[in-house]
PDB file of C-alpha atoms and ligand atoms in Angstrom:
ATOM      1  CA  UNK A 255     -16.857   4.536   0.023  1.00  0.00           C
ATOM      2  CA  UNK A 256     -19.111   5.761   2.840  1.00  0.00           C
ATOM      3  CA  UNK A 257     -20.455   2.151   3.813  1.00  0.00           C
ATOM      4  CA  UNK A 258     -16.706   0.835   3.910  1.00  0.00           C
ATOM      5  CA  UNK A 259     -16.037   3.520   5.775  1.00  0.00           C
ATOM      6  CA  UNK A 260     -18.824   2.561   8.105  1.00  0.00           C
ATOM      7  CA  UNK A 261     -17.601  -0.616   8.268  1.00  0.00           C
ATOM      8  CA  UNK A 262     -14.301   0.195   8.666  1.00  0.00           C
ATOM      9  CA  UNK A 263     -14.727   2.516  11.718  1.00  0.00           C
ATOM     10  CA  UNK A 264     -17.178  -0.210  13.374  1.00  0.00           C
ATOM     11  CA  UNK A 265     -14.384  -2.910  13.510  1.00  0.00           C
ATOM     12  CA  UNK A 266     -11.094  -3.673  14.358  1.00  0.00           C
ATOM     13  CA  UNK A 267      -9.186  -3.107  11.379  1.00  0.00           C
ATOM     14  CA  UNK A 268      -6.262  -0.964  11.491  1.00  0.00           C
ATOM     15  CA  UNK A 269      -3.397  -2.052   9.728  1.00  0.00           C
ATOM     16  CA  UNK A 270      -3.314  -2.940   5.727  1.00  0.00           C
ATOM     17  CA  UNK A 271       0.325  -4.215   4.520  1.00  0.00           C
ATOM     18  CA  UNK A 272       0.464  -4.750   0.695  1.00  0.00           C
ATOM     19  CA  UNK A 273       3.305  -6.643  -1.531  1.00  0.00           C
ATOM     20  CA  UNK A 274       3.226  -4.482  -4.643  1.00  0.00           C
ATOM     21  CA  UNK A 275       4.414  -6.853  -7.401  1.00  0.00           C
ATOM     22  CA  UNK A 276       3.833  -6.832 -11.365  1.00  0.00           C
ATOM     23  CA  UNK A 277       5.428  -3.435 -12.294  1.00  0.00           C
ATOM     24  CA  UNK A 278       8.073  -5.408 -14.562  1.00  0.00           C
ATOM     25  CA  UNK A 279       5.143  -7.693 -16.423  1.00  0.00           C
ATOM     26  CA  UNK A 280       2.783  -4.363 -16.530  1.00  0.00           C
ATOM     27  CA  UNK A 281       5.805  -2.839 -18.605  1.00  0.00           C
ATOM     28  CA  UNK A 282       6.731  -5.583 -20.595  1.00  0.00           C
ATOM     29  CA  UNK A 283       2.848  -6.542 -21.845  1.00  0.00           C
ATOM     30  CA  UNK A 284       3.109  -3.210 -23.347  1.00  0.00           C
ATOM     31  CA  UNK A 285       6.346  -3.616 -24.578  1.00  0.00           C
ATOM     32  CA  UNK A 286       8.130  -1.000 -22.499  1.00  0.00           C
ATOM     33  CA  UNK A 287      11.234  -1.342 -20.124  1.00  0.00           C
ATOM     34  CA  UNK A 288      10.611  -1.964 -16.778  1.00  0.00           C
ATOM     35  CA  UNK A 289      11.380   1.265 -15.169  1.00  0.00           C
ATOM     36  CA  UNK A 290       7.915   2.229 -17.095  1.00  0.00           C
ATOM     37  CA  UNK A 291       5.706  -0.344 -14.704  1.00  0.00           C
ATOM     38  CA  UNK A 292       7.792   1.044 -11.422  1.00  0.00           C
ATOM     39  CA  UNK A 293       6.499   4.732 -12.407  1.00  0.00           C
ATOM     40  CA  UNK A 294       3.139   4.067 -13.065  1.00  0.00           C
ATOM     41  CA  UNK A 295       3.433   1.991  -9.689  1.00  0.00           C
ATOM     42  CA  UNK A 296       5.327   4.719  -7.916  1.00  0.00           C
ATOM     43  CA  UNK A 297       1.566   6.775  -9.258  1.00  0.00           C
ATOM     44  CA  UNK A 298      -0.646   4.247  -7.668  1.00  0.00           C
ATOM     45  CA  UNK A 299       1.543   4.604  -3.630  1.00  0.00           C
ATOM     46  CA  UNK A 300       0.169   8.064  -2.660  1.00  0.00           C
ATOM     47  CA  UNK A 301      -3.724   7.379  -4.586  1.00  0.00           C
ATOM     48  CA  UNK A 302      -4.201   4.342  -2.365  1.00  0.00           C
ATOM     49  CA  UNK A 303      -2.515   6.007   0.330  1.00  0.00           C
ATOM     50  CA  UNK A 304      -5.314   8.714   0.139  1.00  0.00           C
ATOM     51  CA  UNK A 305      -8.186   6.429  -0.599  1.00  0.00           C
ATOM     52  CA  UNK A 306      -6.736   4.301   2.993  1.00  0.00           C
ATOM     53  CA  UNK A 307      -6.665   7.724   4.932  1.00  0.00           C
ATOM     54  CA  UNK A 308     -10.852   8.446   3.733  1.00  0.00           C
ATOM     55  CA  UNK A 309     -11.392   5.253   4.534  1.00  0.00           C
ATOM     56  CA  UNK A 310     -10.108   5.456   8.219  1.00  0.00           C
ATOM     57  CA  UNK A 311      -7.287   3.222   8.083  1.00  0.00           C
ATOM     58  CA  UNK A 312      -4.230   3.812  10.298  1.00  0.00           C
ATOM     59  CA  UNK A 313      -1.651   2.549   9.027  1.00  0.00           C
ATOM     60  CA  UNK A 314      -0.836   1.145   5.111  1.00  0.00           C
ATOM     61  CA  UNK A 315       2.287  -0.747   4.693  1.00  0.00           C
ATOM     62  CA  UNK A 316       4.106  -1.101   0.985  1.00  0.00           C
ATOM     63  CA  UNK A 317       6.846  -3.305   0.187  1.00  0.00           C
ATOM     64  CA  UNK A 318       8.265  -1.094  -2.024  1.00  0.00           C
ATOM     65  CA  UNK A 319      12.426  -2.352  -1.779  1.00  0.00           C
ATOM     66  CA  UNK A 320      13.539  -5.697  -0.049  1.00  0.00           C
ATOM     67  CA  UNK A 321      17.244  -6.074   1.130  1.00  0.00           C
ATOM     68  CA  UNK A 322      17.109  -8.647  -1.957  1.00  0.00           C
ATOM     69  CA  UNK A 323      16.261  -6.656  -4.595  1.00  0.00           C
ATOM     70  CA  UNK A 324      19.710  -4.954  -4.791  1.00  0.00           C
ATOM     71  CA  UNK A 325      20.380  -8.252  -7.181  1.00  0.00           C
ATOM     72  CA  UNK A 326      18.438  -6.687  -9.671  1.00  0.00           C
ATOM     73  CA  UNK A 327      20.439  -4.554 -12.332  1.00  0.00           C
ATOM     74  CA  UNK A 328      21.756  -1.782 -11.554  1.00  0.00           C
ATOM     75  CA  UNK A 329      19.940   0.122 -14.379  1.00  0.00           C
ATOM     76  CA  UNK A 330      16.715  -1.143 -12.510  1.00  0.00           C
ATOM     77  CA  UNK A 331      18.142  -0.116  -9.096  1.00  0.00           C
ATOM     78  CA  UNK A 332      18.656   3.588  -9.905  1.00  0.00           C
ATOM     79  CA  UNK A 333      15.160   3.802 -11.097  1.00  0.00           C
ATOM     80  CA  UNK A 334      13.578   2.894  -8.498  1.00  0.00           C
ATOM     81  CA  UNK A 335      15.638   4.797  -6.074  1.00  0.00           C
ATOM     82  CA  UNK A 336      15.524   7.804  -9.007  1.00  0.00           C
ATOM     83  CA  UNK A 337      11.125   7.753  -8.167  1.00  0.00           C
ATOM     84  CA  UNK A 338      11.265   7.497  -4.290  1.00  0.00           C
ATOM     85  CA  UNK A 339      12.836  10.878  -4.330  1.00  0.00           C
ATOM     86  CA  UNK A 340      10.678  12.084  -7.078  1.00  0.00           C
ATOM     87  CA  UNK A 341       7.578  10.189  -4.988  1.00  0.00           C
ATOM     88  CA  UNK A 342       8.858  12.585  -2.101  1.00  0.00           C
ATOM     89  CA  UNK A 343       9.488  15.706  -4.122  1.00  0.00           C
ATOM     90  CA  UNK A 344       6.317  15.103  -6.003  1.00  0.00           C
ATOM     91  CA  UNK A 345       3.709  13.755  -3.010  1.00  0.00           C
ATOM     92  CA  UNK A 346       4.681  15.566   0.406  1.00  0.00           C
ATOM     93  CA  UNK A 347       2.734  18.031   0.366  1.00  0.00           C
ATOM     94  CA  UNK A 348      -0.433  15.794  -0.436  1.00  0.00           C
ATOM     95  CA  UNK A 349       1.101  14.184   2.954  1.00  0.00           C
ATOM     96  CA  UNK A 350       0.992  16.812   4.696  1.00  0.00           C
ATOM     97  CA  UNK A 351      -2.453  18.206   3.497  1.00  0.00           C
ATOM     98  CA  UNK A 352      -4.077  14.825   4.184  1.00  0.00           C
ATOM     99  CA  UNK A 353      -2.345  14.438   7.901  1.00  0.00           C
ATOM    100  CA  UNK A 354      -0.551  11.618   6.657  1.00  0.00           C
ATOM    101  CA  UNK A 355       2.611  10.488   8.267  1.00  0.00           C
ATOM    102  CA  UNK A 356       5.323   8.732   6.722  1.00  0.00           C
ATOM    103  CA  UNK A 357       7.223   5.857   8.444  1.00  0.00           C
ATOM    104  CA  UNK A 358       9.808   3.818   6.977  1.00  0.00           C
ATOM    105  CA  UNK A 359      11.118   0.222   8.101  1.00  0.00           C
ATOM    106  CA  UNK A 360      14.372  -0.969   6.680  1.00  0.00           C
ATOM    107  CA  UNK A 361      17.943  -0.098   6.474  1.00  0.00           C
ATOM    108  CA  UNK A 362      18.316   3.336   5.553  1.00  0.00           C
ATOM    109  CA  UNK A 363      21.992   3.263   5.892  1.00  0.00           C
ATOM    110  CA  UNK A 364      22.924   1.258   3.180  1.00  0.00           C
ATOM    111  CA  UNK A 365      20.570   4.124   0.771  1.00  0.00           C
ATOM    112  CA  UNK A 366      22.393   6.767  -1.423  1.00  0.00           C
ATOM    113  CA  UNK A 367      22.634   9.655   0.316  1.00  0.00           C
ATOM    114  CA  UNK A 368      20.389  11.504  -1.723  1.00  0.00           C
ATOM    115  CA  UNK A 369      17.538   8.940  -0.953  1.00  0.00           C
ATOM    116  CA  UNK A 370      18.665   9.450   2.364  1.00  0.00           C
ATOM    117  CA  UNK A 371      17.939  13.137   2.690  1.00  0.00           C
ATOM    118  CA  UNK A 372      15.132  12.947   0.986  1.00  0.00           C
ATOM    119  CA  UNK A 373      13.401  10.237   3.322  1.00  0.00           C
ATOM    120  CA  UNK A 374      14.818  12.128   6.551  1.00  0.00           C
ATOM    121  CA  UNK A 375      13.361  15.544   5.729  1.00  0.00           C
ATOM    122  CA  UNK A 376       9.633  13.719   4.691  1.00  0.00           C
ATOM    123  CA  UNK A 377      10.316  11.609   8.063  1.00  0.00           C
ATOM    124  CA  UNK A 378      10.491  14.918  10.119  1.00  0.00           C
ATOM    125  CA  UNK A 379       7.832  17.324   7.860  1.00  0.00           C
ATOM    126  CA  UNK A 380       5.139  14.647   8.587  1.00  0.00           C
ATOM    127  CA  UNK A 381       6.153  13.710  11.631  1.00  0.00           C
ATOM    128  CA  UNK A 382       3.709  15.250  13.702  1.00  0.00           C
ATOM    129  CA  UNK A 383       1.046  14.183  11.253  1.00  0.00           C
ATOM    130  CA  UNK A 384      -1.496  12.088  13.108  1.00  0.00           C
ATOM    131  CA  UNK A 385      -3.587  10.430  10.470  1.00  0.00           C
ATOM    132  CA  UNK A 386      -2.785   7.386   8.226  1.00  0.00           C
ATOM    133  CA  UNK A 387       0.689   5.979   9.061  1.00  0.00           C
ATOM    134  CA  UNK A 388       2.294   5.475   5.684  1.00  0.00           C
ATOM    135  CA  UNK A 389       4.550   2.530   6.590  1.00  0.00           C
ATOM    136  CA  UNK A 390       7.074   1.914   3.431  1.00  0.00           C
ATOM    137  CA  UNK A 391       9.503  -1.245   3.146  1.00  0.00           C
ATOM    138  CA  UNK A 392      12.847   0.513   1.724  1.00  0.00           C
ATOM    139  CA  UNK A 393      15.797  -1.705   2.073  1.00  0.00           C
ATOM    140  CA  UNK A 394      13.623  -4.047   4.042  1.00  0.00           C
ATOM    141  CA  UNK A 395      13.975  -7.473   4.984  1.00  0.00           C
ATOM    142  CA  UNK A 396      12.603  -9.522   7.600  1.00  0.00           C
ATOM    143  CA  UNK A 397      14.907 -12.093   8.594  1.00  0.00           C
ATOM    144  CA  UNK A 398      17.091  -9.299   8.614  1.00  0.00           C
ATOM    145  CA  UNK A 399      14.813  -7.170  10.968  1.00  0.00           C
ATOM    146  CA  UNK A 400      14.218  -9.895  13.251  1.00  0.00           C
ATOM    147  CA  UNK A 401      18.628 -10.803  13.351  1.00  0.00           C
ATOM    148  CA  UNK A 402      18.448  -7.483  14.626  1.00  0.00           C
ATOM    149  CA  UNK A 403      16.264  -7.167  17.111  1.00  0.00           C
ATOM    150  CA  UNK A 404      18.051 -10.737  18.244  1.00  0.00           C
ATOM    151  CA  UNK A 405      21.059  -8.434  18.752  1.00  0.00           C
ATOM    152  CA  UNK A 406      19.229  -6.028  20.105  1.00  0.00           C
ATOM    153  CA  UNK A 407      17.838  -8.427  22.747  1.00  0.00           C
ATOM    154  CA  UNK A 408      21.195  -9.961  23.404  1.00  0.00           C
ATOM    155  CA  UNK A 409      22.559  -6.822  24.430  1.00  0.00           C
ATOM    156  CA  UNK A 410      19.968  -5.196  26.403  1.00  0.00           C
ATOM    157  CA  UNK A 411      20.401  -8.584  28.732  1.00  0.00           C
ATOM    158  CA  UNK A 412      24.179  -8.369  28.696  1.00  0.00           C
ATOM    159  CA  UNK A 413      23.988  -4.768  29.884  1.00  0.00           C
ATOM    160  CA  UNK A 414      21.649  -5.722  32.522  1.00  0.00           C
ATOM    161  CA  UNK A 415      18.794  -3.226  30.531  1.00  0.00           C
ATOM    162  CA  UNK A 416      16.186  -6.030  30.927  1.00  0.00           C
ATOM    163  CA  UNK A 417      16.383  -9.686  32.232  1.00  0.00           C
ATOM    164  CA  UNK A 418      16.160 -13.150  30.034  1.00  0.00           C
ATOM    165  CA  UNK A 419      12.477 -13.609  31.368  1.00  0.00           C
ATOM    166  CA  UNK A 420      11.851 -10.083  29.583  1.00  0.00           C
ATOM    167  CA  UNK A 421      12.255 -11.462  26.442  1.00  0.00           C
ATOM    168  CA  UNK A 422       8.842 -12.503  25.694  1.00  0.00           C
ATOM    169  CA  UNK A 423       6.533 -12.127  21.987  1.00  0.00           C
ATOM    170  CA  UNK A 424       5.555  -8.355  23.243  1.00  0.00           C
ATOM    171  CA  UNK A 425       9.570  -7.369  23.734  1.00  0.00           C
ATOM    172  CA  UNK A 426      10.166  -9.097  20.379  1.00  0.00           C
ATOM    173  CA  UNK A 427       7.472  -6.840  18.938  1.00  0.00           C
ATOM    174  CA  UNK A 428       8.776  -3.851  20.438  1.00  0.00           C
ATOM    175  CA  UNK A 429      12.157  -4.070  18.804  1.00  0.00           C
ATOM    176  CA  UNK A 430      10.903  -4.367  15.214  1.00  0.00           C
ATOM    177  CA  UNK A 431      10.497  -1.556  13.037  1.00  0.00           C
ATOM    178  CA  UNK A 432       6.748  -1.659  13.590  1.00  0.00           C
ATOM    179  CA  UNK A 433       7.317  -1.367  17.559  1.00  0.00           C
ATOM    180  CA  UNK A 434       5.018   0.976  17.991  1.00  0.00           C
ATOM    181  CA  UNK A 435       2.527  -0.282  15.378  1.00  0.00           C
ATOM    182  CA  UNK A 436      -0.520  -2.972  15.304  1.00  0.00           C
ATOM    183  CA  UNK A 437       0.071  -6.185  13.301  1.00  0.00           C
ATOM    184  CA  UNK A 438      -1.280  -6.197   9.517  1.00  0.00           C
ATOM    185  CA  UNK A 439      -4.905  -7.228   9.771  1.00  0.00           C
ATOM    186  CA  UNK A 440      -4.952  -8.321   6.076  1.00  0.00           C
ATOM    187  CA  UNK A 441      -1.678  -8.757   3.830  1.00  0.00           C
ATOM    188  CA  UNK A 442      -2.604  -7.736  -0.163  1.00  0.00           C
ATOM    189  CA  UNK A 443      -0.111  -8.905  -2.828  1.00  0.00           C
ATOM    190  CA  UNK A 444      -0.813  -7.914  -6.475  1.00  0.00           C
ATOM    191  CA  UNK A 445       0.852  -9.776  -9.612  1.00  0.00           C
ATOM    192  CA  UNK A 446      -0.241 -13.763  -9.204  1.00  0.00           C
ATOM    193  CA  UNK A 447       2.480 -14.902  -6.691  1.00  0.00           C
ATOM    194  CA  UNK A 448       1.089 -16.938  -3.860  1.00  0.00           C
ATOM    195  CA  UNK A 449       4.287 -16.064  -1.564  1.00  0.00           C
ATOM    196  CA  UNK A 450       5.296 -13.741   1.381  1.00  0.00           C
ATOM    197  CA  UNK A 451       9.098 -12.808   0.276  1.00  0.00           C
ATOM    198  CA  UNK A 452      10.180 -11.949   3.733  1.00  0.00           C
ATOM    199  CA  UNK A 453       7.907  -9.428   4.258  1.00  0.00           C
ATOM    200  CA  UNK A 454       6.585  -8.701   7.884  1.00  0.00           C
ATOM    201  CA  UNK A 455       7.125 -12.388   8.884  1.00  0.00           C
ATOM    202  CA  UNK A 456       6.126 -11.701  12.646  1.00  0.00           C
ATOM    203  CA  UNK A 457       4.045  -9.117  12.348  1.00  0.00           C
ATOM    204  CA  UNK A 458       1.744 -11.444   9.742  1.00  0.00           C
ATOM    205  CA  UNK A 459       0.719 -14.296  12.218  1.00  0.00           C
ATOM    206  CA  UNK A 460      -2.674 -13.295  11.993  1.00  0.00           C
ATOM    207  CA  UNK A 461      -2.926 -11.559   9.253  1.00  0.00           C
ATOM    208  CA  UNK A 462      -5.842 -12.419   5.703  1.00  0.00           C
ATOM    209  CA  UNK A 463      -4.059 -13.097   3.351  1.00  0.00           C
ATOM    210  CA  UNK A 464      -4.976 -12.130  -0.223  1.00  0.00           C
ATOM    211  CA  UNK A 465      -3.399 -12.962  -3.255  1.00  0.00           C
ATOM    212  CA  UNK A 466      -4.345 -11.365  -6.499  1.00  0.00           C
ATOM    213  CA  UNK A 467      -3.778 -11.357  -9.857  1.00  0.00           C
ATOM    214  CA  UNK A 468      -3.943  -7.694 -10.488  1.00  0.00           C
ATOM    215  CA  UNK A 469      -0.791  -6.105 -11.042  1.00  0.00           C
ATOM    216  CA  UNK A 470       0.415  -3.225  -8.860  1.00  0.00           C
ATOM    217  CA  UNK A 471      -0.170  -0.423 -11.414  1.00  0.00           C
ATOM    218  CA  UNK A 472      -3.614  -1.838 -11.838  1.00  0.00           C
ATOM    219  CA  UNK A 473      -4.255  -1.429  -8.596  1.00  0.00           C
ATOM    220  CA  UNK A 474      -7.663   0.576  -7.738  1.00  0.00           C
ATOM    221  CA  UNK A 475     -10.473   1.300  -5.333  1.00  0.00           C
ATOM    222  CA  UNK A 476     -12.061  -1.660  -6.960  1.00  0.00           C
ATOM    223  CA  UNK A 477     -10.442  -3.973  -5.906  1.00  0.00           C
ATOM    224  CA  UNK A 478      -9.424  -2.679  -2.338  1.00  0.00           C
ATOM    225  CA  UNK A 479     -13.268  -2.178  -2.095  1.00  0.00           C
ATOM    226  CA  UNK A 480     -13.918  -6.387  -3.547  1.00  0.00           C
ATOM    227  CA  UNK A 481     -10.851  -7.772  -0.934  1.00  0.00           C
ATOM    228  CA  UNK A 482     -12.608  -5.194   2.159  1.00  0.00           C
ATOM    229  CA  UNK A 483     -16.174  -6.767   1.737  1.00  0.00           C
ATOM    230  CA  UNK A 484     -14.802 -10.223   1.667  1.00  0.00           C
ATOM    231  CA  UNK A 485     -12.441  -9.334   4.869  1.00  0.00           C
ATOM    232  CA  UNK A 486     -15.506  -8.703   6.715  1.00  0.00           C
ATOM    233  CA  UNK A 487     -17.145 -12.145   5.804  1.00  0.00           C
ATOM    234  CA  UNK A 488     -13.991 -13.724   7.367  1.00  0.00           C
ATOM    235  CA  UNK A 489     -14.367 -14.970  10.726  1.00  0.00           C
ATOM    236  CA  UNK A 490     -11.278 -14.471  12.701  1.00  0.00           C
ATOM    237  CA  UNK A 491     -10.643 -16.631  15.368  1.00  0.00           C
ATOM    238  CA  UNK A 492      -6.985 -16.043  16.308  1.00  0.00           C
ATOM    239  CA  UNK A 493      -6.744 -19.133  17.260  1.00  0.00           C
ATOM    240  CA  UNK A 494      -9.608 -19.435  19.559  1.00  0.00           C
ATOM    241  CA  UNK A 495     -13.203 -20.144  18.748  1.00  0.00           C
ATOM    242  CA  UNK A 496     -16.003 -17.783  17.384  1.00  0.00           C
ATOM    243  CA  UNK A 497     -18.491 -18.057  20.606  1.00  0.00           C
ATOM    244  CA  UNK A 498     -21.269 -17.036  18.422  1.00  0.00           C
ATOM    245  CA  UNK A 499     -20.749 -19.288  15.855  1.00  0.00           C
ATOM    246  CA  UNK A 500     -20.430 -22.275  17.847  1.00  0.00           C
ATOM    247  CA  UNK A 501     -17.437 -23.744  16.168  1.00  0.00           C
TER     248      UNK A 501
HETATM  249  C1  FPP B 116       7.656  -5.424  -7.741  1.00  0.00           C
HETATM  250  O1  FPP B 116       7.363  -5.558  -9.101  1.00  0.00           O
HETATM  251  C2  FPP B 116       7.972  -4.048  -7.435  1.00  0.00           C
HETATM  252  C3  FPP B 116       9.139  -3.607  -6.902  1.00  0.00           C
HETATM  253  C4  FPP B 116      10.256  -4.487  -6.533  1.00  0.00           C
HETATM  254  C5  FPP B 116       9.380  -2.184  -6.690  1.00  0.00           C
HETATM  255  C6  FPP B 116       8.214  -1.431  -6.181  1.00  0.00           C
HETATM  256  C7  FPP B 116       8.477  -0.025  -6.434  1.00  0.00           C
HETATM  257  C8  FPP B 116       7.557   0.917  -6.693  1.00  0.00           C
HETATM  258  C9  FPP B 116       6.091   0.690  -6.678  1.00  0.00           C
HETATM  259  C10 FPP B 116       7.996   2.284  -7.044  1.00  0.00           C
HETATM  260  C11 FPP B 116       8.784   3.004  -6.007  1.00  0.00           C
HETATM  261  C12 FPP B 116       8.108   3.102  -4.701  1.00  0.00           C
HETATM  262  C13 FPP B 116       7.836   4.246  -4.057  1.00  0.00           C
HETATM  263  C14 FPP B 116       7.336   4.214  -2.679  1.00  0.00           C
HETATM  264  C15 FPP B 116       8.007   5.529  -4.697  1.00  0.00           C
HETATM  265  P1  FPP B 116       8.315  -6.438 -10.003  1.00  0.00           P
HETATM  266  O2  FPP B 116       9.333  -5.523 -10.607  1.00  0.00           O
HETATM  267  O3  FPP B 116       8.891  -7.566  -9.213  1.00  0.00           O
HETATM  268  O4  FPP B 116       7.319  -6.938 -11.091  1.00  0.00           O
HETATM  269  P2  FPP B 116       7.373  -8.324 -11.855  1.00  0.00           P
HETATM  270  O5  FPP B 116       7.101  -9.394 -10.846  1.00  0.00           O
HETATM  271  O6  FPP B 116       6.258  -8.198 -12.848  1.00  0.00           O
HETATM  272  O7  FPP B 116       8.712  -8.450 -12.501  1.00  0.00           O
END
């Protein structure tokens, strides 16, 4: 921990987004319905949360319910929506104890109200929090996020808030639910797919991708600690060159 944590806190990395997939498969290998895999996920949120914050991280982001999975069945639906408010009930006061700060991008509206409450009163009791950003996907999509800030765009030129020549990749930034955060600096997802599922399309430009077999509620310090030390090997270029490396 302590030389990732050195490592950590001598570079640039700020920003972890994670596609937590496999909760259904974890279940079903051990012949159990799926809700089981999406509680013993649910568990595995607020320990890497923690292990993120003594690390040094700012900000984690979990995919945790895209504007698509409302196709699943219903049964599966009200589970998951059944352990965010038991994730609140259950982990807020670990949030608040570690300085952690919860932030949520996605369409809150369309929620059950009781979801809703629950996510508005963690919203405000860690809200002055000013550790690791806990950044969940609830309701999330980003085509959808990106329509929006379109609109968003549209009108704020109609109404003479900002010109056409405004309108640049910065304003586009600044009118997605991460406005005010830094891009993912390496995008994790568990369970074997090799896909992004309209997750954080613009935000992930730059982003290292990783794509493991591990599923979610498998997840450990182990293997954040394996994908960290290879991060570091990566040479990022962003498009330019590495000076030092000649190439
Ligand atoms: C993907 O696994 C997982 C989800 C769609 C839900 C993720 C939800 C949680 C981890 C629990 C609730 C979250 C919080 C923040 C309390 P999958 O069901 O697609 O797995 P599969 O690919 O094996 O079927």
């Amino acid at each position: 921990m302590e030389d990732l944590k050195e490592l950590i806190s001598n570079s640039s990395l700020k920003h972890i987004a994670m596609i937590m997939d496999g909760n259904g498969r974890w279940a079903t290998k051990r012949g159990e319905d799926r809700s089981y895999g999406h509680k013993f996920g649910s568990e595995r949120v607020i320990e890497i949360a923690q292990i993120c914050s003594d690390l040094g991280i700012k900000v984690l982001s979990l995919y945790a319910f895209s504007t698509e999975n409302w196709k699943r069945p219903e049964k599966e639906v009200i589970s998951i929506f059944n352990l965010l408010n038991k994730f609140i009930s259950r982990e807020l006061d670990t949030m608040i104890e570690k300085n952690i700060k919860l932030s949520i991008m996605g369409d809150l509206s369309q929620l059950p109200l009781i979801n809703r409450k629950a996510v508005e009163h963690a919203l405000k009791k860690t809200s002055s929090n000013t550790g690791l950003i806990l950044n969940i996907g609830l309701n999330y999509g980003s085509r959808a996020e990106i329509s929006t800030a379109f609109k968003r765009l549209y009108f704020d030129v109609r109404d003479g808030k900002i010109d056409i020549e405004d309108i640049d990749e910065k304003a586009i930034s600044k009118t997605l639910y991460t406005a005010d955060l830094p891009d993912p600096d390496i995008l994790i997802r568990t369970g074997g797919e090799k896909r992004v599922s309209n997750f954080m399309l613009y935000q992930i430009a730059y982003s290292e991708f990783y794509f493991i077999d591990t599923l979610w509620p498998d997840f450990d310090f182990a293997e954040l600690s394996k994908i960290l030390k290879d991060f570091f090997k990566r040479d990022r270029r962003f498009g330019g060159i590495n000076a030092n490396k000649g190439s």
